[in-house]
Short mmCIF file of N, CA and C in Angstrom, two decimals:
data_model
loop_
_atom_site.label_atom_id
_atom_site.label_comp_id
_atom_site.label_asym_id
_atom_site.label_seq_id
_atom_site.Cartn_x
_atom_site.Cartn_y
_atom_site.Cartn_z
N UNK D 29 -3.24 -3.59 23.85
CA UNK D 29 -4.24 -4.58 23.48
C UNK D 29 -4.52 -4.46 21.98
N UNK D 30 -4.60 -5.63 21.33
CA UNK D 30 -4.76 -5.49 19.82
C UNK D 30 -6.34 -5.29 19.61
N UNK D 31 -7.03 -4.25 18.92
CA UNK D 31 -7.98 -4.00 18.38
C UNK D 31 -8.25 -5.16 17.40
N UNK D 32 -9.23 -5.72 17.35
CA UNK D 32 -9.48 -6.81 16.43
C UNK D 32 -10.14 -6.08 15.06
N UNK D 33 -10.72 -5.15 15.02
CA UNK D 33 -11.69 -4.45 14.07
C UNK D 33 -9.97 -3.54 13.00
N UNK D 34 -9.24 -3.89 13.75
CA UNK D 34 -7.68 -3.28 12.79
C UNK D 34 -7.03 -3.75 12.53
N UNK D 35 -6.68 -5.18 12.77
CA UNK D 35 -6.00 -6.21 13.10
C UNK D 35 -6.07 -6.13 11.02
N UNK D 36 -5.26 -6.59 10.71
CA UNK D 36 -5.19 -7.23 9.16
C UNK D 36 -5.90 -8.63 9.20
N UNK D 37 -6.46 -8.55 8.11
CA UNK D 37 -7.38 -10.35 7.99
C UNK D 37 -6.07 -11.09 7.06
N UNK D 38 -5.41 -10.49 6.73
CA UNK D 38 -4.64 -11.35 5.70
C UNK D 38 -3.00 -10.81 5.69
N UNK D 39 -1.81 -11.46 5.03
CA UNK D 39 -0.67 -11.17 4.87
C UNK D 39 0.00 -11.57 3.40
N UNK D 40 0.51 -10.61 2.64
CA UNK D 40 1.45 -11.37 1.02
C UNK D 40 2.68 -11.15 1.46
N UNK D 41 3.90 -12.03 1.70
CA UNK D 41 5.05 -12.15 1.21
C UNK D 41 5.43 -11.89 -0.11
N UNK D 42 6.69 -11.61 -0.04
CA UNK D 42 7.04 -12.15 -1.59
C UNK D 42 8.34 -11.69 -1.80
N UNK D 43 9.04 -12.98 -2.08
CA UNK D 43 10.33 -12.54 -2.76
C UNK D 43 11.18 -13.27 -3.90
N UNK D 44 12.00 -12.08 -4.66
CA UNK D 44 12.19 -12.58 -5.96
C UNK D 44 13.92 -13.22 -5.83
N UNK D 45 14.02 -14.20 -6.45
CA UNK D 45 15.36 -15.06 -6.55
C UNK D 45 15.06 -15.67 -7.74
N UNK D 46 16.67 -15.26 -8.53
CA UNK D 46 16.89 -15.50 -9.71
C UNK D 46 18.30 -16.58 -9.54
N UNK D 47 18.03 -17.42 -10.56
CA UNK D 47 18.97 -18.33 -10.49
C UNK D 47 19.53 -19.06 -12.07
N UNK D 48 20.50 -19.07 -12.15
CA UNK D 48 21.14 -20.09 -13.82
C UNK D 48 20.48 -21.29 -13.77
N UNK D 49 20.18 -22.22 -12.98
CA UNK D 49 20.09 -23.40 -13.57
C UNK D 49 19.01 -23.99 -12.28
N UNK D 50 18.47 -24.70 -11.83
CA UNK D 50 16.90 -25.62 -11.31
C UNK D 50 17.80 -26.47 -10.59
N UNK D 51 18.41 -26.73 -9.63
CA UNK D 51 19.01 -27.45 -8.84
C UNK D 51 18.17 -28.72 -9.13
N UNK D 52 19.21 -30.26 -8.81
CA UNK D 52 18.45 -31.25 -8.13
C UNK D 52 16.47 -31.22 -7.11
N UNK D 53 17.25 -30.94 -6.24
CA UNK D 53 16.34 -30.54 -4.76
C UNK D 53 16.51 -29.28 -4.45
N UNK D 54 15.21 -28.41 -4.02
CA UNK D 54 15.25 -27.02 -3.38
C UNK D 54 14.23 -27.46 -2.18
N UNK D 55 14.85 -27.47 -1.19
CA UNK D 55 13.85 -27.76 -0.04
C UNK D 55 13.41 -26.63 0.91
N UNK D 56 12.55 -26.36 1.22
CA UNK D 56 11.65 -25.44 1.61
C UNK D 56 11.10 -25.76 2.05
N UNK D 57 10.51 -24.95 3.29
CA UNK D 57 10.01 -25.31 4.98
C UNK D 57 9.30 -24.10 5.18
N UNK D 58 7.52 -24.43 5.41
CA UNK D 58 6.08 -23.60 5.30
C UNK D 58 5.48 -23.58 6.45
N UNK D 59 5.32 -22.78 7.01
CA UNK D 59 4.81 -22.75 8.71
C UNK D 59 3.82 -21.35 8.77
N UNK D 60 2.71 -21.82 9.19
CA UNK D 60 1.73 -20.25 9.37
C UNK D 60 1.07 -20.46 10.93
N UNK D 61 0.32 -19.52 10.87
CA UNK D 61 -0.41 -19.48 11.96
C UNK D 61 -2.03 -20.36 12.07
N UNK D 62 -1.89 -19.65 10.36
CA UNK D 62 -3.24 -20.33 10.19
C UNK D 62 -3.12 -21.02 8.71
N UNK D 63 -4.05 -20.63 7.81
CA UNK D 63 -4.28 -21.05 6.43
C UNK D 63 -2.86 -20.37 5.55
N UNK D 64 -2.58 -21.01 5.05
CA UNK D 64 -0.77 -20.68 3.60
C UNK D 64 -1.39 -21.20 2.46
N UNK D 65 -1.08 -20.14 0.95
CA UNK D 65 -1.14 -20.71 -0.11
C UNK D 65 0.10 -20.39 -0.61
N UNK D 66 1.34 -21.09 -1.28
CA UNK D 66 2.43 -20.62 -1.99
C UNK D 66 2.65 -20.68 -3.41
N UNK D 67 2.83 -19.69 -3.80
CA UNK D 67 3.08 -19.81 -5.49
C UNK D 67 4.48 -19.95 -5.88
N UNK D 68 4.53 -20.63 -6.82
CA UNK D 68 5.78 -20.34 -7.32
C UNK D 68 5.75 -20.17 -8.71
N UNK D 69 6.30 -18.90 -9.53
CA UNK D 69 6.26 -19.03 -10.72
C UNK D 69 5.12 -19.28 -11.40
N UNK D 70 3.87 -18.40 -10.52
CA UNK D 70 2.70 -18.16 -10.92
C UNK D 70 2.04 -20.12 -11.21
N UNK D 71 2.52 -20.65 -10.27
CA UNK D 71 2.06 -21.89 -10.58
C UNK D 71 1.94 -22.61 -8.59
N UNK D 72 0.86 -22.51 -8.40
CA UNK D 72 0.29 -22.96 -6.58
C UNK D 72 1.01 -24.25 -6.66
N UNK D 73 2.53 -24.01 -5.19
CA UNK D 73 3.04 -24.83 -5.05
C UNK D 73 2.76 -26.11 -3.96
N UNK D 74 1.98 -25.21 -2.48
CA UNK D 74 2.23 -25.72 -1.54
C UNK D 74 0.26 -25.22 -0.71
N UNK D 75 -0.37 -25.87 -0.32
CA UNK D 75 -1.23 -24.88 0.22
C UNK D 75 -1.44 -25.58 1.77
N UNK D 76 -2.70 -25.37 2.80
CA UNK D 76 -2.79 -26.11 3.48
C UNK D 76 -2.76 -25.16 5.38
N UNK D 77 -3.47 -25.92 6.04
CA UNK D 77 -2.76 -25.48 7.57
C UNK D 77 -1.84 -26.29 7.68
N UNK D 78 -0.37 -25.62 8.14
CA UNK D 78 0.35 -26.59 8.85
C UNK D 78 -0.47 -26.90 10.25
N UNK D 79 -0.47 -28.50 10.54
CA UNK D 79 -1.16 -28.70 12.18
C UNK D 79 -0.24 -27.95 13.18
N UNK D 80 -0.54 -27.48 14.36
CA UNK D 80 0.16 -26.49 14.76
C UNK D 80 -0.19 -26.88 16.48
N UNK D 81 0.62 -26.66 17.57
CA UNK D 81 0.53 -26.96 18.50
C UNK D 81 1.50 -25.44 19.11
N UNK D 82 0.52 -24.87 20.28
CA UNK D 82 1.44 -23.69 20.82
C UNK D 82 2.97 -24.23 21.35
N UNK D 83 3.08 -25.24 21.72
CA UNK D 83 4.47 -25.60 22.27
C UNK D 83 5.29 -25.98 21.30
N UNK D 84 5.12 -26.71 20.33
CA UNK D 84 5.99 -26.79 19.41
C UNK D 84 5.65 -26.23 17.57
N UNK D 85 6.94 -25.61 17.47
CA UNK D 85 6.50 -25.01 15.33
C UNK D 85 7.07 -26.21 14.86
N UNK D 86 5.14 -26.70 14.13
CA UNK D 86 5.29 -27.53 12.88
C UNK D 86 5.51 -26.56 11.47
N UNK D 87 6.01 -27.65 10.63
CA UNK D 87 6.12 -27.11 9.44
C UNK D 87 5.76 -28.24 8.27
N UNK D 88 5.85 -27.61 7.15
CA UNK D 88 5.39 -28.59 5.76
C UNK D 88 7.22 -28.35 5.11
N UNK D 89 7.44 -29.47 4.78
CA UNK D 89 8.63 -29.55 3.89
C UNK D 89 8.42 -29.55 2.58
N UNK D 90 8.59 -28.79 1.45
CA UNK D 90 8.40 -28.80 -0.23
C UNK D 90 9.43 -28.71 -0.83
N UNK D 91 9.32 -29.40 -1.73
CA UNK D 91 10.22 -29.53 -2.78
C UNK D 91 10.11 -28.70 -3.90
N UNK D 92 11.15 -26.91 -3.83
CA UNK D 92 10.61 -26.24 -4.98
C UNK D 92 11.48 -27.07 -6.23
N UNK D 93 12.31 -27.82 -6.59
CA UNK D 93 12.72 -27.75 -8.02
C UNK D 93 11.70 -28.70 -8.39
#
């Protein structure tokens, strides 16, 4: 049984990708449980609840370039 009083209130990802050149389109697909803020390049790309239904994973589609 999960202890709620231990449980983490929060989660950071993070990962680094280096690249030569900014493609056209970089499409990227954002799905949480609850509340997401995404940075990119120290600049807030994406924020928001995805609407979320237990039977099916919604997601947010972004455009990083």
């Amino acid at each position: 049984m999960l202890d709620r009083e231990k449980a983490p209130g929060w989660s950071l990802f993070r990962r680094i990708v280096e690249i030569d050149r900014v493609p056209n389109i970089v499409p990227a697909r954002m799905t949480s449980d609850s509340r997401y803020r995404l940075w990119v390049n120290g600049t807030e790309a994406s924020s928001g609840p995805v609407r979320s239904h237990p039977e099916r994973l919604h997601y947010d589609v972004i455009d990083l370039a």
